[in-house]
Coordinates of C-alpha atoms in Angstrom, one line a residue:
X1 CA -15.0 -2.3 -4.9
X2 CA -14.7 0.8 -6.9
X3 CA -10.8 0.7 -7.1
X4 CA -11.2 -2.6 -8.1
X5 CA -13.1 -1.8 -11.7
X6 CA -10.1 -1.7 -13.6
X7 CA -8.1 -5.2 -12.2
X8 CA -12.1 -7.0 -13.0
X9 CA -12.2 -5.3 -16.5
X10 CA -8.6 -7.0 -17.8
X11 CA -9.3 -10.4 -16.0
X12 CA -12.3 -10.7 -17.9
X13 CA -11.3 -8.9 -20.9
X14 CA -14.4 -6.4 -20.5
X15 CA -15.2 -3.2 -20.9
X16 CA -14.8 -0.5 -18.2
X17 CA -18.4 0.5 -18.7
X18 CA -19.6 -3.5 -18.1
X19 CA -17.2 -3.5 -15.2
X20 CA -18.7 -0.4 -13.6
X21 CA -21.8 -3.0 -13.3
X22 CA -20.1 -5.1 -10.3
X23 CA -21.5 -1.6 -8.4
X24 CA -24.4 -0.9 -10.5
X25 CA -25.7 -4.6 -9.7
X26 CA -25.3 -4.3 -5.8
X27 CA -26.7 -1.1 -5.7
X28 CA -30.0 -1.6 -8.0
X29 CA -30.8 -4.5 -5.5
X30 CA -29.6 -3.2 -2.3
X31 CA -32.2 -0.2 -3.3
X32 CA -35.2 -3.1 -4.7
X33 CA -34.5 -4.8 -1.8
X34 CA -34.5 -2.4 0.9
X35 CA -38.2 -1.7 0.5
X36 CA -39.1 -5.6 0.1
X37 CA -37.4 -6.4 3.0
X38 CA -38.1 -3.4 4.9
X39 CA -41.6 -4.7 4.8
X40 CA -41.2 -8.4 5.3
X41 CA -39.4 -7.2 8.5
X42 CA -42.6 -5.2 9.6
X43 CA -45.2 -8.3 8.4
X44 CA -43.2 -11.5 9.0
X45 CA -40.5 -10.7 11.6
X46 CA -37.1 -8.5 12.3
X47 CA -34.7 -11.6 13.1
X48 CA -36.5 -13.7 10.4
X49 CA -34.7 -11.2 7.7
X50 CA -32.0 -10.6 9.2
X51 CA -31.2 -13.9 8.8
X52 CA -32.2 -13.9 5.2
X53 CA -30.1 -11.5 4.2
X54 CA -26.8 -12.7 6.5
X55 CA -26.9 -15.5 4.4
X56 CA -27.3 -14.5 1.3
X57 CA -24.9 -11.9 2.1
X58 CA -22.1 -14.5 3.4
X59 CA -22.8 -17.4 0.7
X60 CA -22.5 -14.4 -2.4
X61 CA -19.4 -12.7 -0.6
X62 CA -17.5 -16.3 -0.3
X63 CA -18.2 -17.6 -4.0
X64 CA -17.5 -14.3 -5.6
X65 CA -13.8 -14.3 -6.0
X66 CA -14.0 -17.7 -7.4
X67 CA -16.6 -16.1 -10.5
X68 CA -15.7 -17.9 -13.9
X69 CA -17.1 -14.7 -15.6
X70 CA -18.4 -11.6 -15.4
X71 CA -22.3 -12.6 -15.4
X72 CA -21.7 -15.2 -12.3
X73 CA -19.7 -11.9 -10.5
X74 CA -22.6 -10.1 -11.2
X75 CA -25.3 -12.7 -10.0
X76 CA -23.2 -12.9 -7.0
X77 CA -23.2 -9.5 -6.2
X78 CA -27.1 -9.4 -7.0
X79 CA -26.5 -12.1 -3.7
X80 CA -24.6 -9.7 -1.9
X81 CA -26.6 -6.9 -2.2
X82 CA -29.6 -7.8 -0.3
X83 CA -27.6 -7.0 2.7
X84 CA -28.1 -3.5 2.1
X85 CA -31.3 -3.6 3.2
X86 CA -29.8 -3.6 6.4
X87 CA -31.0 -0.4 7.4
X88 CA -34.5 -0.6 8.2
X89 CA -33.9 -4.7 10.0
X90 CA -31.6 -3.1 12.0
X91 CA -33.8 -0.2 12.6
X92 CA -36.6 -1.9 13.6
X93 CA -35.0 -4.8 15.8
X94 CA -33.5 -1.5 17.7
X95 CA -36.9 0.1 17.8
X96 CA -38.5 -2.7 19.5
X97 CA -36.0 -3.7 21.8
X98 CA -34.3 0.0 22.9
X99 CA -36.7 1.8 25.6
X100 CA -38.2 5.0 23.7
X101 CA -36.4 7.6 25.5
X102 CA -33.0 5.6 24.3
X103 CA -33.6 4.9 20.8
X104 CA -31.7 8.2 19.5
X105 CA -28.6 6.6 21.1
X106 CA -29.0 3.1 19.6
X107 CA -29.8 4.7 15.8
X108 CA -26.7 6.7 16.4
X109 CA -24.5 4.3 17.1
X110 CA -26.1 1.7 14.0
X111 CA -25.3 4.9 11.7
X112 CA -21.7 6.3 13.3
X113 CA -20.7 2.8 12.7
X114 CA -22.7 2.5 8.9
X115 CA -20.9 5.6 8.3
X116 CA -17.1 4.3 9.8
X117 CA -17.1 1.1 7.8
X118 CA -17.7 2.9 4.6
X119 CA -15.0 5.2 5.0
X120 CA -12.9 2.3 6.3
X121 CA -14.0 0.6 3.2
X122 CA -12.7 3.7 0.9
X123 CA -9.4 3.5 2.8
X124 CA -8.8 -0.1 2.4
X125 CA -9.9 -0.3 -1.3
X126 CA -7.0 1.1 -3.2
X127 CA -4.6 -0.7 -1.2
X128 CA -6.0 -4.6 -1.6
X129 CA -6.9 -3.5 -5.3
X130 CA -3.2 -2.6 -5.5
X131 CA -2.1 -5.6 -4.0
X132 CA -4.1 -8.7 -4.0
X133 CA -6.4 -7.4 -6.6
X134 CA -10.1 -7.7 -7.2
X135 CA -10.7 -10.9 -5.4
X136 CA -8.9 -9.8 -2.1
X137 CA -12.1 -7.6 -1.4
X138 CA -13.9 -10.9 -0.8
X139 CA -10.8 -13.0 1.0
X140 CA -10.9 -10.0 3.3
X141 CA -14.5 -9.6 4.3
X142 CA -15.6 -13.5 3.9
X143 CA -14.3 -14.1 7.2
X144 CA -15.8 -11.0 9.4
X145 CA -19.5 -12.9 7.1
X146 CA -19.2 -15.9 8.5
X147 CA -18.9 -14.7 12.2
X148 CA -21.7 -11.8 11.5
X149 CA -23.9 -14.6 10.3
X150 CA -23.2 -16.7 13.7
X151 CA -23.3 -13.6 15.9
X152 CA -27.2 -12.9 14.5
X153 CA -28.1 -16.2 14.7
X154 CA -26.9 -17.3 18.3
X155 CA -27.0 -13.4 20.2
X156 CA -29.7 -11.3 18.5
X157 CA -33.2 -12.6 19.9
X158 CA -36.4 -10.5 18.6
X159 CA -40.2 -10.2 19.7
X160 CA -42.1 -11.3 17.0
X161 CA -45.0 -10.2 18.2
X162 CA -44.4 -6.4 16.7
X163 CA -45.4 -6.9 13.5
X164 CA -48.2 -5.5 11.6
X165 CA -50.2 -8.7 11.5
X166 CA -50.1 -9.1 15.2
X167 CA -51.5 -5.5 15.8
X168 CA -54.4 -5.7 13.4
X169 CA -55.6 -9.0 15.1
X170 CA -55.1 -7.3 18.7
X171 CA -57.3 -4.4 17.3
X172 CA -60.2 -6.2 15.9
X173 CA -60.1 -8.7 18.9
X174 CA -60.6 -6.0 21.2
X175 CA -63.8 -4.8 18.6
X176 CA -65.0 -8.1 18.6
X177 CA -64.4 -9.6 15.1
X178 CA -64.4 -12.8 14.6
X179 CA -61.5 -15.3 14.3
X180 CA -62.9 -16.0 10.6
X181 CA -63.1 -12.8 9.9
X182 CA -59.6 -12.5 11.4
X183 CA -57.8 -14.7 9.1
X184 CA -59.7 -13.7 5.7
X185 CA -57.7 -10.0 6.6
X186 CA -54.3 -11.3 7.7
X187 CA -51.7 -8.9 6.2
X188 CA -50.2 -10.6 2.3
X189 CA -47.5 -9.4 1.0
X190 CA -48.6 -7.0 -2.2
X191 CA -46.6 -8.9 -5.0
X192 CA -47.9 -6.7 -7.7
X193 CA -46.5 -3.8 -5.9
X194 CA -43.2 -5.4 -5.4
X195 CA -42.9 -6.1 -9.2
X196 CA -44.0 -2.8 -10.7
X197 CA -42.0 -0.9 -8.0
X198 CA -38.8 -3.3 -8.9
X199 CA -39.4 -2.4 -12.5
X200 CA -39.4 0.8 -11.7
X201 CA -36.1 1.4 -9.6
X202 CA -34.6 -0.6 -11.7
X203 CA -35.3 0.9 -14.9
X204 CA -34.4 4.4 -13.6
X205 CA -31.1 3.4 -11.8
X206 CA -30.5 2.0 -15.1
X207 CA -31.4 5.5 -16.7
X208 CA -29.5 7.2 -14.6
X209 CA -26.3 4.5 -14.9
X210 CA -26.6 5.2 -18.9
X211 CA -27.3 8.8 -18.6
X212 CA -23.2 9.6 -19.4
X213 CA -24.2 8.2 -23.3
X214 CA -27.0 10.8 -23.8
X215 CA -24.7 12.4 -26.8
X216 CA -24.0 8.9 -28.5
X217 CA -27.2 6.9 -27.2
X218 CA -29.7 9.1 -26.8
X219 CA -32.4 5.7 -27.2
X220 CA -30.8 3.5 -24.6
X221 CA -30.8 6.8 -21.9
X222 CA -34.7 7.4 -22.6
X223 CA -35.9 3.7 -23.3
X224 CA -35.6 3.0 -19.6
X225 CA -36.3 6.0 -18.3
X226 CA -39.7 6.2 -20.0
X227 CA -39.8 2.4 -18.4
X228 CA -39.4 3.7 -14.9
X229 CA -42.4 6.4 -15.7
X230 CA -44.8 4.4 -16.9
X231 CA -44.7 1.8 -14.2
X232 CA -43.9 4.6 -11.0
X233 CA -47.5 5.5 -12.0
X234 CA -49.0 1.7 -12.2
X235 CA -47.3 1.4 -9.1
X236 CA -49.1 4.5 -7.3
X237 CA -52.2 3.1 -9.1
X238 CA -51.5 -0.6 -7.7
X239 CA -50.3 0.6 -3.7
X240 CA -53.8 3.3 -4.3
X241 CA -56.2 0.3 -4.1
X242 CA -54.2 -2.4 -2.4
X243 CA -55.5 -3.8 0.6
X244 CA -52.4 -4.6 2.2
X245 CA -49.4 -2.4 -0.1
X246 CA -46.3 -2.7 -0.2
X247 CA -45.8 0.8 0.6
X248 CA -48.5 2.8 2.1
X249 CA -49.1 6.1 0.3
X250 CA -50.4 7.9 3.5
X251 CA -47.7 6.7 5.4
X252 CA -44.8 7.8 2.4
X253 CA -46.7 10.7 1.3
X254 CA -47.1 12.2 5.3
X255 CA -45.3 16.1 5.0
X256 CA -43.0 15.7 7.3
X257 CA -41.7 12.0 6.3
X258 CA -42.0 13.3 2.3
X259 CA -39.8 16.2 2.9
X260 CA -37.3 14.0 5.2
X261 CA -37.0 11.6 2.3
X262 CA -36.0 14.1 -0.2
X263 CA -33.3 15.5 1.7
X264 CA -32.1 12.0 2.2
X265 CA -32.1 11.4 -1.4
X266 CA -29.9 14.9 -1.6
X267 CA -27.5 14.1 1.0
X268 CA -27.3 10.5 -0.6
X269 CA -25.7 12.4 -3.4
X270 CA -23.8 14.6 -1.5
X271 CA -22.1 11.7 0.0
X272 CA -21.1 10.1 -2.9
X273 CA -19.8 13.3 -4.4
X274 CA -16.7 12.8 -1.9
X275 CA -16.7 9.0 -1.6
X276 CA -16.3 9.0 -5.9
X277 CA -15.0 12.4 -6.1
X278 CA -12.1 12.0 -3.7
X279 CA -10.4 9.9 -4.9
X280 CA -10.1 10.7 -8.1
X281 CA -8.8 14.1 -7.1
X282 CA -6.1 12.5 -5.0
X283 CA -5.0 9.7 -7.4
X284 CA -5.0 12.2 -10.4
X285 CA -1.2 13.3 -11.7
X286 CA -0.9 17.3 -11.3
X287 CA -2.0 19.9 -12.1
X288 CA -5.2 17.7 -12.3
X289 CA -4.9 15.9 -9.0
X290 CA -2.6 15.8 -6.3
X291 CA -0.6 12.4 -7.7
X292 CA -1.0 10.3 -4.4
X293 CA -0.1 6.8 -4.0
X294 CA -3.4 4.2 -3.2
X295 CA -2.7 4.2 0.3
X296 CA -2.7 7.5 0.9
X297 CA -5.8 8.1 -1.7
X298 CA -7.4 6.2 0.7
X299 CA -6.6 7.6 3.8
X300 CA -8.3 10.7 2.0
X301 CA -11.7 10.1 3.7
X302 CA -10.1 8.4 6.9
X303 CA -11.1 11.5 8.8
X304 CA -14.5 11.4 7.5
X305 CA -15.4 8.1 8.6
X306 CA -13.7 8.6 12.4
X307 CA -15.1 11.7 12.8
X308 CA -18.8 10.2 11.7
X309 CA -18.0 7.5 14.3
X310 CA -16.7 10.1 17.3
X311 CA -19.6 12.4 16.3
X312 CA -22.6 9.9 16.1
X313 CA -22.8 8.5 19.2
X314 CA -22.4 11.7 21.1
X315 CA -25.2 13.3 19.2
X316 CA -27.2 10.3 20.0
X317 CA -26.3 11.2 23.4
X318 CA -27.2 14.5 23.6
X319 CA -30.6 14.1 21.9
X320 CA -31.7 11.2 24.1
X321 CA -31.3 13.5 27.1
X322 CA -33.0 16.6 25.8
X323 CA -36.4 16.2 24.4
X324 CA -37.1 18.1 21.3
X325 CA -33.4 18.8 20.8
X326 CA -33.2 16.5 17.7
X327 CA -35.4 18.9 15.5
X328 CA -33.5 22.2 16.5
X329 CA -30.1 20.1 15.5
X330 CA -31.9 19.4 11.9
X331 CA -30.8 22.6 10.4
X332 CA -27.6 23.1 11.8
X333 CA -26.7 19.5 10.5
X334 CA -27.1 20.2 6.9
X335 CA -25.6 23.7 7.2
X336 CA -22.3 21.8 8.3
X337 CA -22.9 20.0 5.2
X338 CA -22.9 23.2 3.4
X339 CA -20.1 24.4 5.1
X340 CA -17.7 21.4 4.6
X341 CA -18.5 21.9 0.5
X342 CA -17.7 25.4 0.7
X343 CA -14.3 24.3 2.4
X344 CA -13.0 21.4 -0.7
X345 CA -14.4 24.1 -2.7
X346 CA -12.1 26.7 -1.8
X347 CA -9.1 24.3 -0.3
X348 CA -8.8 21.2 -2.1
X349 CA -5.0 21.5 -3.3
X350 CA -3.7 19.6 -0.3
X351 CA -4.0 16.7 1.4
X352 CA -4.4 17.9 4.8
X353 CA -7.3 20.7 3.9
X354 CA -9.3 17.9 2.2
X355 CA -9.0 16.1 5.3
X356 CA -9.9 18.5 7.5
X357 CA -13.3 19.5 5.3
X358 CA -14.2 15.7 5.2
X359 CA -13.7 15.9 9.3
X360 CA -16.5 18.6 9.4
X361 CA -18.4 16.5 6.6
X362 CA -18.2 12.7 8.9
X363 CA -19.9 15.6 11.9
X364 CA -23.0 15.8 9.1
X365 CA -23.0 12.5 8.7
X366 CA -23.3 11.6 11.8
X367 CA -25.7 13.9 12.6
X368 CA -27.9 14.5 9.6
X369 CA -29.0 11.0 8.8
X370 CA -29.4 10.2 12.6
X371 CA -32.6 13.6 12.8
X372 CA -34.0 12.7 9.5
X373 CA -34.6 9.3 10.5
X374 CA -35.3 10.4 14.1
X375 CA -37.9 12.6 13.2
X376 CA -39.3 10.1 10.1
X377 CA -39.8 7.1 12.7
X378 CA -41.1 9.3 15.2
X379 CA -44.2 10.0 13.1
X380 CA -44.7 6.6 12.1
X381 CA -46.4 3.9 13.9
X382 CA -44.2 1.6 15.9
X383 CA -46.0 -1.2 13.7
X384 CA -44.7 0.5 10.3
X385 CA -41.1 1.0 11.5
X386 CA -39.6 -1.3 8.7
X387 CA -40.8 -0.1 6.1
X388 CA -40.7 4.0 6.6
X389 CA -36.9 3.0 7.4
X390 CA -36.9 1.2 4.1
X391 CA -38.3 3.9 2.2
X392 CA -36.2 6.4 3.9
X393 CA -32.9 4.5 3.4
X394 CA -33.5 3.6 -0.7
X395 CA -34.1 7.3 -1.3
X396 CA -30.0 7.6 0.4
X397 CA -29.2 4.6 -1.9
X398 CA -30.7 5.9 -5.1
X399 CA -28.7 9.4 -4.6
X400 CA -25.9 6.8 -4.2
X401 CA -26.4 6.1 -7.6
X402 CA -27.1 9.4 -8.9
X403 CA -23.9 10.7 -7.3
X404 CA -21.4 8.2 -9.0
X405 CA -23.0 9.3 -12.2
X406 CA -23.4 13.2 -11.6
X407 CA -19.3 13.3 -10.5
X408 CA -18.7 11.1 -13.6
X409 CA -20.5 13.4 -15.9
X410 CA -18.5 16.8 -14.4
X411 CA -15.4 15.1 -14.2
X412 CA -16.0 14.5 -17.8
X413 CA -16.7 17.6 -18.8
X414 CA -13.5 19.5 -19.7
X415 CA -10.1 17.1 -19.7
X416 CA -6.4 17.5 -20.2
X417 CA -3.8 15.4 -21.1
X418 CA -1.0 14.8 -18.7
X419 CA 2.3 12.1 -19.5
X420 CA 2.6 9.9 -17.0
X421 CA 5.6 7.4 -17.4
X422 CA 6.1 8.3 -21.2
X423 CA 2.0 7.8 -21.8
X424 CA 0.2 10.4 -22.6
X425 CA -3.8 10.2 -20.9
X426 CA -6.7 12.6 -20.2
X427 CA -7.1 13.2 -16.7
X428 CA -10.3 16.1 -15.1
X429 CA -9.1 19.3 -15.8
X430 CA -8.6 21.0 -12.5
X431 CA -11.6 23.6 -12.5
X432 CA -14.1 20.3 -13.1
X433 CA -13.3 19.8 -9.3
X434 CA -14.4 23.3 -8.2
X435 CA -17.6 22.2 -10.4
X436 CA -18.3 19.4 -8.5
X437 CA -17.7 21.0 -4.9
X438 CA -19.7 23.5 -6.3
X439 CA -22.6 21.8 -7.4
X440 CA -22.4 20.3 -3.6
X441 CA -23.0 23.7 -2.0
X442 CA -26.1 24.7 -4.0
X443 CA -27.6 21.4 -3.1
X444 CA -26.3 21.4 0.9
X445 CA -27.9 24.7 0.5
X446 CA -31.4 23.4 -1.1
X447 CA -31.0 21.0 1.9
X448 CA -31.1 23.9 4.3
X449 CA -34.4 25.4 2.8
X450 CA -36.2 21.8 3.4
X451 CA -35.0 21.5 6.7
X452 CA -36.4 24.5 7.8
X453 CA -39.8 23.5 6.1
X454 CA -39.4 20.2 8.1
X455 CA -39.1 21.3 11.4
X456 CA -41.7 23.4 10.8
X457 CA -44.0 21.0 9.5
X458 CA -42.6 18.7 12.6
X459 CA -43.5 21.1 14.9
X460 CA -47.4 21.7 13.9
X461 CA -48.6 18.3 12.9
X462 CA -48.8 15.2 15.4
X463 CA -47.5 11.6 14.8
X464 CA -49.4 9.3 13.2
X465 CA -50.8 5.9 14.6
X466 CA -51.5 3.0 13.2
X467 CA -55.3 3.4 12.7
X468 CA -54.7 6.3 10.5
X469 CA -52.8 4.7 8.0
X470 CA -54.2 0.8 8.4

């Protein structure tokens, strides 16, 4: 959609900045909803919201190129981005239908494949933006919708019976509680969580949207983000003494899962340092940017989306066969991170050394996320599965929407003016791009310090089980 900003700004006579919400929209959802559904998944049933979500994604992606104005494109893309919560559904439906010693390869083949379609995604987005324009993004994927949604309905079967609710009325069966007893402590769904937790995402993904104005609009930078502080500690107040919460503390505050999530959130950024970086280096004029045409902007991060799809399923491999090989491949995955940063740093002037750092990138993301959420679920009870995924996956969409803003801001920085066609326009200067790939390398190498405390921590502590956390 990125690519598509501009063509949405003119045919509804907008703003850039009230365009850029088409992706601020989805992603301030996808990152509410992850965690929502992430839990519904664990109390009410895998398929159940998988469902859900297939159709809200489907009916939002076929009405939205047919959007009278820019509040029903946004509504609609509200729609769509419940599907982003994809992750920790699809996690726990493999989870409880993979045999334990194969899980590593089923992850690894969800993520290679989460990682391929975006990168297939950043190809194809200049080109339909450049050709059919903003509503070709929906003609396009409305179809592949429509037969996801009838694929999950008719070929993906789950056993309900994994779910949180189920377990606790095994467990006090087997103590002898009675069936009244029983139902007066069924699992609820903590509704005062999910509001003071939505508030709170939303007002600091909001923040960090508006963060660019800090110079002119100080006030509408620190009104939400004072939001977003005030109710992240209701929120820690309210999950504190819930009975059932939304998300449980002991469970999101374990070491090892803690630490995990944080680096998530840091490769999150990471990633969309090159997905939003990228292509602005390639599509800028020289001597700020290489000058490419859309097509081959996009092809930019082809590599890095084949060699995350290569990559990820042999890692999955590898790990499934050799016990306790996942944690010693921890480290070494966010050192290639490191490394590939150090490479655009150094050789971004053509096309073909971009493309061959993003190759070594796609091998961190295939392996990276694949070990952090290894290791997260492994110390998580089988019962919680949906919502440690969720948790773990909106800390990698929040640094989603840090990094548009961070590259933004740098890119920002220091411009020049280039004449392009007789008109005259800033474009990055060309050392705000060593910046950025700089900025990438001290965090890939903060990255590396956590991982190391990570496996550590792995290493010395034991899993936890349900009756530690219920």
């Amino acid at each position: 959609m990125a690519p598509a900003l501009t063509g949405i700004a003119q045919d509804f006579k907008i703003s850039d900045s009230l365009a850029s919400w088409v992706m601020t929209a989805y992603m301030i959802c996808g990152a509410v909803m992850t965690v929502i559904m992430g839990r519904l998944s664990d109390l009410v049933g895998a398929k159940k919201m998988l469902m859900v979500m297939m159709v809200c994604f489907t009916v939002g992606t076929i009405l939205a190129p047919f959007a009278p104005n820019i509040s029903t494109l946004l509504a609609l893309r509200v729609l769509q981005g419940i599907a982003v919560a994809s992750t920790p559904i699809s996690t726990k439906l493999i989870r409880d239908h993979v045999p334990k010693t194969k899980f590593p390869i089923g992850l690894s083949v969800y993520l290679s494949a989460y990682s391929g379609g975006m990168a297939l995604g950043a190809v194809l987005g200049p080109v339909v933006a450049a050709g059919p324009g903003w509503q070709g993004n929906f003609y396009l994927i409305s179809p592949i919708a429509v037969i996801l949604l009838f694929v999950c309905w008719r070929f993906i079967h789950s056993d309900e019976s994994k779910k949180v609710e189920e377990h606790h009325t095994l467990l006090e069966a087997s103590s002898g509680v009675s069936a009244k007893t029983m139902k007066k402590k069924r699992e609820h769904l903590d509704f005062i969580g999910i509001i003071t937790l939505t508030v709170t995402i939303v007002s600091f993904l909001i923040a960090i949207t508006l963060s660019e104005t800090i110079t002119t609009n100080l006030i509408a930078f620190v009104v939400p983000l004072v939001i977003g502080v005030i109710f992240l500690v209701l929120f820690m107040k309210v999950e504190k003494r819930a009975k059932s919460p939304l998300v449980n503390l002991k469970l999101a505050f374990h070491p090892v899962i803690f630490t995990g999530n944080i680096m998530m959130l840091m490769f999150g950024i990471l990633q969309y340092f090159v997905i939003t970086g990228i292509p602005q280096l390639g599509s800028a004029p020289p001597p700020s940017g290489l000058g490419l045409d859309p097509l081959k902007v996009g092809f930019l991060q082809l590599s890095f989306g084949l060699s995350a799809m290569i990559f990820g399923p042999v890692f999955g491999l590898m790990i499934a066969k050799r016990k306790g090989l996942n944690l010693k491949l921890l480290v070494p995955g966010i050192v290639i991170s490191a490394i590939s940063f150090l490479l655009l740093l150094f050789f971004h002037s053509t096309s073909q050394a971009i493309n061959g750092a993003l190759f070594v990138f796609g091998t961190a993301g295939a392996l990276l996320p694949m070990t952090l959420n290894n290791t997260n679920i492994l110390f998580t009870p089988l019962e919680y599965t949906g919502i440690s995924s969720a948790t773990t996956n909106m800390m990698r969409i929040i640094g989603g929407a840090i990094g548009p803003v961070l590259t933004t801001v740098i890119l920002a920085s220091a411009t020049i003016s280039i004449t392009v066609d007789n008109v005259a326009t800033n474009y990055p200067s060309p050392v705000t791009f060593n910046i950025l790939f700089g900025v990438g390398v001290a965090m890939a190498i903060a990255c590396v310090f956590l991982a190391i405390r990570m496996k550590h921590l792995a290493t010395k502590m034991t899993p936890l089980i349900a009756k530690d956390i219920a």
